[in-house]
Structures are given as structure tokens and as C-alpha cells.
Short mmCIF file of C-alpha atoms in Angstrom, two decimals:
data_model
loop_
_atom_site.label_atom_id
_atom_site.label_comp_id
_atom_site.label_asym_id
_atom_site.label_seq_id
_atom_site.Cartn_x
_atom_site.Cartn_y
_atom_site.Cartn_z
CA UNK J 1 -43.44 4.41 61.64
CA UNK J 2 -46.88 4.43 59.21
CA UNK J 3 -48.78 7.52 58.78
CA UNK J 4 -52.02 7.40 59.58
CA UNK J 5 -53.16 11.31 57.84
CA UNK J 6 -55.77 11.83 56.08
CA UNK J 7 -55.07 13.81 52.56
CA UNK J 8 -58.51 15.83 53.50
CA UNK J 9 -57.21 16.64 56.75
CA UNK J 10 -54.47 19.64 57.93
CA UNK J 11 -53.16 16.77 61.00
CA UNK J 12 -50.84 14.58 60.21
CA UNK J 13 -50.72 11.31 62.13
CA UNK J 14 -48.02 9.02 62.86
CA UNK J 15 -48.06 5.45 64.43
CA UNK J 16 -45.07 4.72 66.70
CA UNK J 17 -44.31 1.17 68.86
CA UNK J 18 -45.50 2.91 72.27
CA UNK J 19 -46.90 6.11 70.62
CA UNK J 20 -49.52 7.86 68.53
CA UNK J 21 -48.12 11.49 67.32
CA UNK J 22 -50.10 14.25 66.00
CA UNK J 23 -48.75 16.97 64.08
CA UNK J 24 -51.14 19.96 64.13
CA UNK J 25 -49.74 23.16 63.17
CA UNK J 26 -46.82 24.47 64.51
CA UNK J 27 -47.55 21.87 68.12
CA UNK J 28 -46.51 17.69 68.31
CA UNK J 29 -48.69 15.68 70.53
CA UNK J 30 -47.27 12.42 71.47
CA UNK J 31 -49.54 10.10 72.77
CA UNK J 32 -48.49 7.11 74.40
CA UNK J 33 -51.52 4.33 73.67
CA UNK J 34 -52.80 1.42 75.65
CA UNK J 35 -51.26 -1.57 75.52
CA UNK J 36 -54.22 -3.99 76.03
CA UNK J 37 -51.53 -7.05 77.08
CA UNK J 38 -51.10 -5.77 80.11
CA UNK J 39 -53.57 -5.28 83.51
CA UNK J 40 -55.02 -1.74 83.11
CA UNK J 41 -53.83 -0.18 86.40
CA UNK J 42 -50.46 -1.73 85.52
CA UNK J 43 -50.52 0.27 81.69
CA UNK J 44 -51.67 3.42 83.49
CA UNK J 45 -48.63 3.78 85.54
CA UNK J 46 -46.12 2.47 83.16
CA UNK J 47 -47.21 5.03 80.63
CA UNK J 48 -47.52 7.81 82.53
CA UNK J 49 -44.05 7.44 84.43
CA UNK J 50 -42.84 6.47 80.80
CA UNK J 51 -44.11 10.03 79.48
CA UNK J 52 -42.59 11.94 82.34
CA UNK J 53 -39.32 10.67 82.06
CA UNK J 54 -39.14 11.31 78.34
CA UNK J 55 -40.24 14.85 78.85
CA UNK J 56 -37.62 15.14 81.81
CA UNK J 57 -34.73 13.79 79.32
CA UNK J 58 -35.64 15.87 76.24
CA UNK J 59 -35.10 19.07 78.55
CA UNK J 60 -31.90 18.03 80.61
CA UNK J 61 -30.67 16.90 77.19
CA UNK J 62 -31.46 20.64 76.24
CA UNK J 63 -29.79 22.18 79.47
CA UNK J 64 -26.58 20.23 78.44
CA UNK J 65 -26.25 21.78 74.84
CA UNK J 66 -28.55 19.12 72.72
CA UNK J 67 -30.88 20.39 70.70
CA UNK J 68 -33.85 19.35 71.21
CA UNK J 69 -37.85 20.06 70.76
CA UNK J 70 -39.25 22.35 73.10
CA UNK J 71 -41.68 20.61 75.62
CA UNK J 72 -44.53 22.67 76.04
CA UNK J 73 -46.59 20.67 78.20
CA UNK J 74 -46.93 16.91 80.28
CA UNK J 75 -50.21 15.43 80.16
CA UNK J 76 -50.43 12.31 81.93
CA UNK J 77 -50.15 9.92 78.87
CA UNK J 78 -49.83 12.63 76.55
CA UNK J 79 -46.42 15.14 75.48
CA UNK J 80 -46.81 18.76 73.85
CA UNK J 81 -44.05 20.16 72.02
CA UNK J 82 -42.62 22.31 69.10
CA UNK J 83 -42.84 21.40 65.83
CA UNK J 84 -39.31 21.01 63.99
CA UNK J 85 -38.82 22.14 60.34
CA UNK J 86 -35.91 20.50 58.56
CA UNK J 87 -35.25 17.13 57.28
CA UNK J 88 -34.57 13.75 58.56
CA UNK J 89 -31.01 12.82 58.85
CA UNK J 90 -31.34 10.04 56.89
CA UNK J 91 -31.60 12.33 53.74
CA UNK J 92 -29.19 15.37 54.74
CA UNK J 93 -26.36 13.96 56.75
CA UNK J 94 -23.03 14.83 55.41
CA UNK J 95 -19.61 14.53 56.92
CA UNK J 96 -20.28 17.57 58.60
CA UNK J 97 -23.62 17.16 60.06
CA UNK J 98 -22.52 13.47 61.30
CA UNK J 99 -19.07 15.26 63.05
CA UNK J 100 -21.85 17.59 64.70
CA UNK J 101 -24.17 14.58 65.62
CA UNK J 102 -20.87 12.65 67.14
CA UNK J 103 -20.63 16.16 69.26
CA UNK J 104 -23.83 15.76 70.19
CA UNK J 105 -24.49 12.34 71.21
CA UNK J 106 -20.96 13.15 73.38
CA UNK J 107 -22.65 15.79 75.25
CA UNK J 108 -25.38 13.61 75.97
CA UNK J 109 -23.11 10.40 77.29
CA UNK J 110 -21.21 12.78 79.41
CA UNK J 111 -24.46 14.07 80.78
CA UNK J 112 -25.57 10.28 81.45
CA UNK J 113 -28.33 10.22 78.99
CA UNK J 114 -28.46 7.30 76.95
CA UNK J 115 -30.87 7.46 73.87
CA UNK J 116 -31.11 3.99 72.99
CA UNK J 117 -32.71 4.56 69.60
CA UNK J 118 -30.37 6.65 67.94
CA UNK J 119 -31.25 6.70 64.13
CA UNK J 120 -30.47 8.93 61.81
CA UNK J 121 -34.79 9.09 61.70
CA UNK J 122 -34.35 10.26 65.31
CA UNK J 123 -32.46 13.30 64.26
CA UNK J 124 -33.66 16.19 62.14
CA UNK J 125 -31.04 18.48 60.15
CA UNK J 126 -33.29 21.92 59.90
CA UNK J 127 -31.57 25.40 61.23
CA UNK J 128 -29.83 23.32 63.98
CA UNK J 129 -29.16 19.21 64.34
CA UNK J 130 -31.95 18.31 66.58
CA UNK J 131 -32.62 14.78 68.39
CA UNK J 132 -36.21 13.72 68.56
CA UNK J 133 -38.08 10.72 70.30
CA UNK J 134 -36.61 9.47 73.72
CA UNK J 135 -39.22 7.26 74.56
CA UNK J 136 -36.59 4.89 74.94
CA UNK J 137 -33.99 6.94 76.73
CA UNK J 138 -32.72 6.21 79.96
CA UNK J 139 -30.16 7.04 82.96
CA UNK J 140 -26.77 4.89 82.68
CA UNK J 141 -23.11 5.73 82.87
CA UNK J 142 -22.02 2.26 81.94
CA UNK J 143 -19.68 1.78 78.94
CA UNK J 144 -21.74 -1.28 77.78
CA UNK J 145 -24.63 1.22 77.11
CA UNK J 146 -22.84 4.08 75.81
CA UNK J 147 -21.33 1.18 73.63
CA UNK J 148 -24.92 -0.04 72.26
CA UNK J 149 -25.94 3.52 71.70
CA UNK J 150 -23.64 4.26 69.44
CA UNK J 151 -23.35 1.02 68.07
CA UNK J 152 -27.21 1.29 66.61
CA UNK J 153 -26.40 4.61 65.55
CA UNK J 154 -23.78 2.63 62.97
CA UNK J 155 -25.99 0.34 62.21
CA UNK J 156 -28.29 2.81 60.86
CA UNK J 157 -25.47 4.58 58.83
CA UNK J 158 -24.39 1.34 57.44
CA UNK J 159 -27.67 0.45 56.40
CA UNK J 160 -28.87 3.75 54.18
CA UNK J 161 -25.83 5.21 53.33
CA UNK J 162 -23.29 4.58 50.79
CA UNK J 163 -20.85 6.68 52.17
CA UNK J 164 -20.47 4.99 55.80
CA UNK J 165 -17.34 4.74 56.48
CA UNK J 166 -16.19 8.23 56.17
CA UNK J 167 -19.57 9.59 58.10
CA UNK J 168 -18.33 6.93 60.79
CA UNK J 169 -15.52 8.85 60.46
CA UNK J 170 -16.72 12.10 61.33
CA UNK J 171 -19.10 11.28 63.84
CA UNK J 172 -16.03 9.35 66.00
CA UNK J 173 -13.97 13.18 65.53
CA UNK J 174 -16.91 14.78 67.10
CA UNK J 175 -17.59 12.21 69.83
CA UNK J 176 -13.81 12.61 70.59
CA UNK J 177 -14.18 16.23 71.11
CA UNK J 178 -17.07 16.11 73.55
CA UNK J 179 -16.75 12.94 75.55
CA UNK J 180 -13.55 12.19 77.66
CA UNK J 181 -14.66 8.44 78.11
CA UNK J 182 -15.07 8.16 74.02
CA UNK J 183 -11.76 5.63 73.81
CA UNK J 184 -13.45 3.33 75.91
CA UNK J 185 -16.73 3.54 74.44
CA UNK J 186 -15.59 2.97 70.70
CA UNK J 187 -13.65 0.04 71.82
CA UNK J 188 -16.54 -1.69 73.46
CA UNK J 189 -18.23 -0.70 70.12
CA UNK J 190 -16.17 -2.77 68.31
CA UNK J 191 -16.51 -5.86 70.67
CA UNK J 192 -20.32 -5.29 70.10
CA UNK J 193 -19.45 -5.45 66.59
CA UNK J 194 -17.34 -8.91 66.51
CA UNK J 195 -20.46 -10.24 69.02
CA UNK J 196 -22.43 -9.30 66.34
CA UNK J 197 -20.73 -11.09 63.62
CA UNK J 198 -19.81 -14.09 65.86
CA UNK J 199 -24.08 -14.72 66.87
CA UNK J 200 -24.35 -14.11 62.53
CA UNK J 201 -22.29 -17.32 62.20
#
């Protein structure tokens, strides 16, 4: 993600892969952008059924006990939601925060949500642990997904953190506690793992 602010300016601006976001005040506005590849018509729908079902994930995720921004309003291309104070999780997890991100990401298997970019930049650690940016998310029950989801979200611990494999740790104790299936899961996680290492060769 590059910014794209402007020092003399009070917006901040971020460039995403599918997304412009605007930070004005207390309000985010993600806006999805063209993608000039594909025929127009084509783009139209794809991003505005794209920015409905993120805004229709980031509130069931909500109704099911993940914290997540407030949508305020859906604007064909365009989302509208709170602003979150706090930091990324990249620079504040802990063993306790990533025990309370494992009990999150549970709630949102069991619920059938699959974020499929799950970061520890997706997550902010502020007065609650909140998940940010589906754009990616989707509908699946399958292990194989669950698997992947979690998978990335090692990846991204293993990658920035020193201390990986006690916040692995902790975030498999909180997945436990949250998602009955979490057995399975974590051993298809470590078949994604020895796939991994077996393409590396």
C-alpha cells in the first residue's frame, strides 16, 4: 500500500490493488478504481458486486462478534465507514493480542467467512482488535480455505516478527477456543506448509 497524501492537505490517501482509500476526518472512503484491462460494462459490474459483498461481510463479520469498522454507507463503487484509532498489528501484537486474533479469525471460520488476506496490516490493535479490508473475503466452509487463511496469516507472523513461534502459539489457543473444526484446519495448515517447502525445492 503507497500513500498518496499530500503534507499540505488534512486527507490522507492510500493506494490499494483494487482500491483507492481516503481518510478524511473521523470517515474512510474506499474506492474501488477502474481497471482499464477489462471491457467497461464488464468493470462496472464486477466492482460494484465486489463493493457490496465486502460491505455485506464486514457487517455479518460484526453480527458474529468480530470487530470490525462500522459501514456507514454503499455507494456503488464506493464504501463509507468509521475511522479506527489504534495501531497496526504488525507493531503491537503480543502473545495476547495474537490469542485474541486466533479467537477472532475462529468466530469468523465458524461463521463461513473467509478473509483471504489476513495480515497482521489487516488488523488494527486500538481499544478493541479490529479486522479491516475484505475486499478479498469470500463465502466457503471448506477446510482447504480455512487452511490458506490461516496459513497467510503465518506467513505474515513469520515474516516481521522475531517472536513467531510463540505468537503462533497463542493464536492456535484462541482458534481452539472458538472454532470446533480448528484440528482439522491446522492440520491442513501444515500440509500447506510441506507443499510450500516441497514447490521451494
Amino acid at each position: 500500500m503507497s500513500s498518496l497524501g499530500d503534507a499540505r492537505s488534512s486527507k490522507e490517501w492510500f493506494q490499494c490493488a483494487e482500491a483507492i482509500v481516503e481518510i478524511e476526518g473521523d470517515l474512510v472512503y474506499k474506492r474501488r478504481i477502474e481497471k482499464r484491462y477489462r471491457v467497461k460494462e464488464l468493470d462496472k459490474r464486477i466492482r460494484k458486486e465486489r463493493t457490496k459483498s465486502e460491505a455485506k461481510l464486514i457487517s455479518e463479520a460484526r453480527r458474529k462478534g468480530v470487530p470490525t469498522p462500522i459501514i456507514f454507507d454503499v455507494n456503488e463503487y464506493v464504501l463509507v465507514m468509521e475511522k479506527i484509532e489504534g495501531n497496526l498489528a504488525r507493531e503491537a501484537i503480543n502473545e495476547d493480542i495474537s490469542e485474541r486474533i486466533g479467537e477472532f479469525v475462529g468466530l469468523l471460520h465458524k461463521s463461513g467467512i473467509i478473509h483471504s488476506d489476513l495480515t497482521t496490516s489487516n488488523i488494527i490493535v486500538g481499544d478493541h482488535i479490529y479486522f479491516i479490508d475484505f475486499g478479498l473475503s469470500f463465502v466457503e466452509s471448506s477446510t482447504e480455505a480455512r487452511g490458506v487463511d490461516v496459513h497467510v496469516f503465518f506467513q505474515s507472523l513469520e515474516g516481521t516478527h522475531e517472536s513467531y513461534g510463540q505468537l503462533k502459539e497463542s493464536f492456535i489457543k484462541g482458534y481452539k477456543q472458538t472454532f470446533p473444526q480448528a484440528a482439522q484446519v491446522l492440520k491442513r495448515v501444515e500440509e500447506i506448509e510441506r507443499r510450500g517447502r516441497y514447490v521451494e525445492r
